[in-house]
Coordinates of C-alpha atoms and ligand atoms in Angstrom, one line a residue:
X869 CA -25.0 0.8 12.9
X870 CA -25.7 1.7 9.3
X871 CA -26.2 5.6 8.3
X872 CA -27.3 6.8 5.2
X873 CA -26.5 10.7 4.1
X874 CA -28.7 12.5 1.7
X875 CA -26.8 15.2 0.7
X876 CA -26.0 17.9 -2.3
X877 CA -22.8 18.0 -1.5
X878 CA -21.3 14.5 -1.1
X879 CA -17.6 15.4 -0.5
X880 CA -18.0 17.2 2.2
X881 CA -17.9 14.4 3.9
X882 CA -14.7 13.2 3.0
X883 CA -12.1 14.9 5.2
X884 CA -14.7 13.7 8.8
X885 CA -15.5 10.8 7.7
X886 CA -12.1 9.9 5.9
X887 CA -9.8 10.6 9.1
X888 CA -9.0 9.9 12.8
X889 CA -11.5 7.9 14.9
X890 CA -14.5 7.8 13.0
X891 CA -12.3 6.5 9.9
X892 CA -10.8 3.8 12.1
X893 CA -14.6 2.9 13.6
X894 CA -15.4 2.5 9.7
X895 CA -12.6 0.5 8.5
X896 CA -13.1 -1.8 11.8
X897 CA -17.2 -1.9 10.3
X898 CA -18.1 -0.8 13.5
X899 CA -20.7 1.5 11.3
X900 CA -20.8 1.8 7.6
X901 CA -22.1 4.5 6.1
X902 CA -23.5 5.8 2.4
X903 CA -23.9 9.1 1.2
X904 CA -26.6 9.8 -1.2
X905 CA -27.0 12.9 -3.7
X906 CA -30.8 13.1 -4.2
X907 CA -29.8 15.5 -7.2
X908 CA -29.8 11.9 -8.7
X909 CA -33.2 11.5 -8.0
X910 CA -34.6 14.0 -10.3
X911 CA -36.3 14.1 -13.1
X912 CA -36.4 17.3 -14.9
X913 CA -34.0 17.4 -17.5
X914 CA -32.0 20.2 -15.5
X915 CA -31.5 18.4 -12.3
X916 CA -33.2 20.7 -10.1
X917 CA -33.6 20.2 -6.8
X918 CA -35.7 23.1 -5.4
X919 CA -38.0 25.9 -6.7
X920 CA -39.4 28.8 -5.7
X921 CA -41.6 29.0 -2.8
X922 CA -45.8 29.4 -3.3
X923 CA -47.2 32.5 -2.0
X924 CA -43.9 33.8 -2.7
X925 CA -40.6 35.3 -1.0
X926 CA -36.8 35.0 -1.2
X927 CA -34.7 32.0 -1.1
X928 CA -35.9 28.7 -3.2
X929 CA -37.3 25.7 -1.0
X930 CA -35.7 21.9 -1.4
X931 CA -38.5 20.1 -4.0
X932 CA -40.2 16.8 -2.2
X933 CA -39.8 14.5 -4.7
X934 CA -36.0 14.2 -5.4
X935 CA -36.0 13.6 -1.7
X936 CA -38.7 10.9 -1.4
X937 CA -37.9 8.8 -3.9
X938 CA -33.9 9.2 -2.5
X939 CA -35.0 7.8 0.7
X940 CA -37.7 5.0 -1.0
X941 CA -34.5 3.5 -2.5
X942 CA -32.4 3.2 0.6
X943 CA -32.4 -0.7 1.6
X944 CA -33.8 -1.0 4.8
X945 CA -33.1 -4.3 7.0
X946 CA -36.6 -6.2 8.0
X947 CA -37.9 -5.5 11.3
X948 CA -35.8 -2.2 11.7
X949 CA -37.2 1.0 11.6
X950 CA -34.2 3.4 10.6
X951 CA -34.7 7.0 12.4
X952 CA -35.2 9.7 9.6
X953 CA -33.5 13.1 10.9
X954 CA -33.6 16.2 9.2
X955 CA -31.3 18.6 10.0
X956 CA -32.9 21.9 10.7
X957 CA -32.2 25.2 13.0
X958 CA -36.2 24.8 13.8
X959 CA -35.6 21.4 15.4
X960 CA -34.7 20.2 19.3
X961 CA -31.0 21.1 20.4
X962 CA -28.4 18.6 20.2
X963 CA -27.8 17.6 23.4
X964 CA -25.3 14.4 24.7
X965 CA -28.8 12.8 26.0
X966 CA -30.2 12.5 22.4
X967 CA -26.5 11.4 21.0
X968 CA -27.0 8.6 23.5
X969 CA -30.4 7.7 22.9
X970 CA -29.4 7.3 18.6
X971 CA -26.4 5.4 19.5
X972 CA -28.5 2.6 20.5
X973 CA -30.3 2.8 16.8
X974 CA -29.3 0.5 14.0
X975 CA -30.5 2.7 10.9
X976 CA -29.9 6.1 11.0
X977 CA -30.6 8.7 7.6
X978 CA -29.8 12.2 8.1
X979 CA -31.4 14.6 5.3
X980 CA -29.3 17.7 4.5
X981 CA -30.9 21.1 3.7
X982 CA -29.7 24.0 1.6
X983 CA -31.2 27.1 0.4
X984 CA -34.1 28.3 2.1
X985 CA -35.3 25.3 3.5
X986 CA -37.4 22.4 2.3
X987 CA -41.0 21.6 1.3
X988 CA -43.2 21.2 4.8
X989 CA -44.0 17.5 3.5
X990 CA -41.1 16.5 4.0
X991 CA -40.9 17.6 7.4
X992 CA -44.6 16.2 8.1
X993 CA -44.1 13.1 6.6
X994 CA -41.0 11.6 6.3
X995 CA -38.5 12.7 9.1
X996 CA -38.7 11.0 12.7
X997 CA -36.7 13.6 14.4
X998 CA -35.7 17.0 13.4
X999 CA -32.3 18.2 15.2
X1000 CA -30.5 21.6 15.0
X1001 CA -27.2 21.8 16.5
X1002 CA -27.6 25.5 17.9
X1003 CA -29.0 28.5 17.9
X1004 CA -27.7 29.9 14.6
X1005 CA -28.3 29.3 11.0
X1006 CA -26.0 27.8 8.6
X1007 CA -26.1 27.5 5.2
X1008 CA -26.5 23.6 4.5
X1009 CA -27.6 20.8 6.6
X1010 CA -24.0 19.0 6.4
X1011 CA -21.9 19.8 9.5
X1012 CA -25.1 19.5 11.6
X1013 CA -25.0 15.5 10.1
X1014 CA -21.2 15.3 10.5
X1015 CA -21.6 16.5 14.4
X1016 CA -23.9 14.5 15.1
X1017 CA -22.5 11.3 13.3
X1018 CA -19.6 12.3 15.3
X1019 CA -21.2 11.8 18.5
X1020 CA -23.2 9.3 17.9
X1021 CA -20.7 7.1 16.5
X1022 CA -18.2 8.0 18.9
X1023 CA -20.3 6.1 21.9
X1024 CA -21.1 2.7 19.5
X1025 CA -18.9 -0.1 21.5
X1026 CA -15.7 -0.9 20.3
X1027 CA -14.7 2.8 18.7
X1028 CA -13.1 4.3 21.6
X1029 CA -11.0 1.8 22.7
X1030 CA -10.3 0.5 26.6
X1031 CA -8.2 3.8 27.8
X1032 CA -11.4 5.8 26.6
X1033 CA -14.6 5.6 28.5
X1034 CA -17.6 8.4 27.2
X1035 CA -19.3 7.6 30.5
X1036 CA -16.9 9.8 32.3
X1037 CA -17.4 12.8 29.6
X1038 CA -18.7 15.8 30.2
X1039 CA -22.6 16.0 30.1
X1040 CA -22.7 11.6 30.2
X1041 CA -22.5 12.3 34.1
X1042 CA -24.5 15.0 34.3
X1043 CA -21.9 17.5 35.3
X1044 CA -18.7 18.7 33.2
X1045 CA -15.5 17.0 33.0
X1046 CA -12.9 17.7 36.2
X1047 CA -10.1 19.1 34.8
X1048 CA -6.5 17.3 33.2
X1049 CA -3.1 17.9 33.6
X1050 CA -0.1 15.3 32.1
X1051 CA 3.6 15.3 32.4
X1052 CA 5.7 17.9 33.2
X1053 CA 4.4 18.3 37.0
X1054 CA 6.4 21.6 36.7
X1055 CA 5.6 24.0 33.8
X1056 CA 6.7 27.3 33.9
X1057 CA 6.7 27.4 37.3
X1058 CA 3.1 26.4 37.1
X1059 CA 2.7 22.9 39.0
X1060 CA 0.4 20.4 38.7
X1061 CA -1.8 20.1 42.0
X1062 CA -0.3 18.1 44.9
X1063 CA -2.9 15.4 45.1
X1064 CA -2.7 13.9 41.4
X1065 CA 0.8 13.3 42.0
X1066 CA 0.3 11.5 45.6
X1067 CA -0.7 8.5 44.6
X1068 CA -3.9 8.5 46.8
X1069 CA -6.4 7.2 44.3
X1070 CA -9.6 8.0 47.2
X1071 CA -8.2 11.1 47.3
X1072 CA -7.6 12.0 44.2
X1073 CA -11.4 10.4 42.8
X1074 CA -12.7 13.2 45.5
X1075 CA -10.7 15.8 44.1
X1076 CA -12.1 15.1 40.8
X1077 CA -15.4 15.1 41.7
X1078 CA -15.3 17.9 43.1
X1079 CA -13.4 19.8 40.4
X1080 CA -16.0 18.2 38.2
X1081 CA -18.8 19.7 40.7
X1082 CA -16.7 23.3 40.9
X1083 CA -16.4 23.9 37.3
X1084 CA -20.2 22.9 36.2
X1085 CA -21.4 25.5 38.9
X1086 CA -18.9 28.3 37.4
X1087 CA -19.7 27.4 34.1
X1088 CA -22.8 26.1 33.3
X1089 CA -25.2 26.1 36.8
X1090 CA -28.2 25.2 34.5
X1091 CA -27.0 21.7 34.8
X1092 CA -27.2 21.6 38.3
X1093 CA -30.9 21.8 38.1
X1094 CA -31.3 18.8 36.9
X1095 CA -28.6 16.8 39.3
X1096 CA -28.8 15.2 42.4
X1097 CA -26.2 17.0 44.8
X1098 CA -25.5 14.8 48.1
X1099 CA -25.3 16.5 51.1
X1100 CA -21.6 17.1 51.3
X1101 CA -21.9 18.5 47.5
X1102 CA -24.8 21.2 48.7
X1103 CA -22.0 22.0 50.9
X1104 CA -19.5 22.8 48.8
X1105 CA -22.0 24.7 47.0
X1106 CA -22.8 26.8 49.4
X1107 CA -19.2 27.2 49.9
X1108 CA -18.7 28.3 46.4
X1109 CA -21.6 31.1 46.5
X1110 CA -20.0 32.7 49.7
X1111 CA -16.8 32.9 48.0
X1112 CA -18.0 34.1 44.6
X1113 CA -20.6 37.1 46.9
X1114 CA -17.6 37.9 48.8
Ligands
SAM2172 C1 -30.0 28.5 5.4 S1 -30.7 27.2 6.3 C2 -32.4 27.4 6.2 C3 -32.9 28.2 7.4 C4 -34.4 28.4 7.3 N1 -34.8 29.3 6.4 C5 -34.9 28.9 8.7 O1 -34.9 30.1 8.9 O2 -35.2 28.0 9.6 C6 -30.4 25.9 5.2 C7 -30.2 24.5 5.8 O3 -29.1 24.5 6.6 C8 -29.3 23.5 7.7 N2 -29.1 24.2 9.0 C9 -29.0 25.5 9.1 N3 -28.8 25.8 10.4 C10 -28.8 24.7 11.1 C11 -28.7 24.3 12.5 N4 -28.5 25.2 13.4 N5 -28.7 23.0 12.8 C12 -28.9 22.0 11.9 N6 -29.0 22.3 10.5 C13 -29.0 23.6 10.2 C14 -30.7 22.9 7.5 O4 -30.6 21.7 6.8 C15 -31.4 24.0 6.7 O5 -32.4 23.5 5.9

């Protein structure tokens, strides 16, 4: 995968992209990746990027040309049509469905906002997807890219290694993750529970599942709505609501 960044603030980027897995995924060219400051792209004799808004209003808006021409001089590979994201608090949530679905691109270009925002041609005719990654505003476009890179990149083949599978994560399964526990199987008089320690692989996959099942209903029942349960899980569901009304 190749991703292109167009960004004011280029060094952001350094410490994410410069460390840990996503590092290792780059040095192995598993994606390679080039960050672009479209304050290069200007052509006033003061750089500027934005200016203020027409009709009026607080805040200055991100200028369209600086950022067309930015993205007119990214090289793009014949027969591949590179998916043109803008980050943006108006745009669909983040969710691990979408990080899937770009995972399987081979071009991605994330546009980063500042300021008040940018000009609406922009958004009308360049971009291919808008994302925000919540309900909340920050104040640039950058961590939205580097969380998204960051799950996107982190389910390209190769980067996670055998021991690591993202099909077991929470959300890839539809459900959240069961929980973990590792070595001592005695902490502070807190123990591990019996069946991860028996050995029992059936039993312990089942116990897992239904941790996994347990948890998501707790924690976040708006999943469920969009899950198969088997029977024996609508059980245990049932189960769960007695004991929670009771
Ligand atoms: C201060 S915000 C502009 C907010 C804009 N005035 C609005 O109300 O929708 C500046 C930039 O930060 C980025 N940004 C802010 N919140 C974001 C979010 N939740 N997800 C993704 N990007 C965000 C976008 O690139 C945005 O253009």
């Amino acid at each position: 995968m190749r991703v292109d960044i167009l960004s004011l603030f280029p060094e952001m980027f350094e410490g994410v992209l410069g460390s840990s897995i996503l590092k290792k995924a780059a040095d192995k060219h598993l994606f390679s990746y080039n960050i672009i400051n479209f304050r290069e792209f200007t052509k006033d004799k003061h750089n500027k990027v934005d200016d203020y808004p027409y009709g009026g209003g607080a805040g200055m808006v991100l200028k369209p040309q600086p950022i067309f021409d930015a993205i007119d001089s990214i090289e793009i590979k014949e027969n591949v049509k590179p998916r043109i994201i803008l980050l943006c608090p108006q745009g669909e949530t983040l969710t691990q469905k979408k990080s899937e679905e770009l995972a399987k691109e081979e071009h991605l270009i994330f546009i980063c906002g500042h300021y008040e925002g940018y000009d609406e041609r922009i958004r009308t005719e360049l971009v291919t997807d808008e994302i925000s990654i919540g309900d909340y505003v920050l104040t640039g476009g950058e961590l939205g890219a580097m969380v998204i890179m960051d799950s996107v990149i982190r389910l390209l083949p190769g980067v996670l290694g055998n021991d690591h599978s993202a099909t077991e994560d929470s959300f890839s399964t539809g459900l959240l993750e069961h929980p973990h526990y590792t070595r001592p199987a005695e902490y502070r008089g807190m123990k591990v529970p019996d069946v991860l320690v028996s050995g029992n692989h059936q039993h312990i996959e089942q116990w897992r599942r239904k941790e996994s099942l347990k948890r998501t209903f707790l924690r976040r029942p708006d999943l469920l709505e969009n899950y198969e349960l088997s029977e024996e899980e609508k059980k245990w569901i049932e189960h769960w609501k007695d004991e929670s009304s009771s």
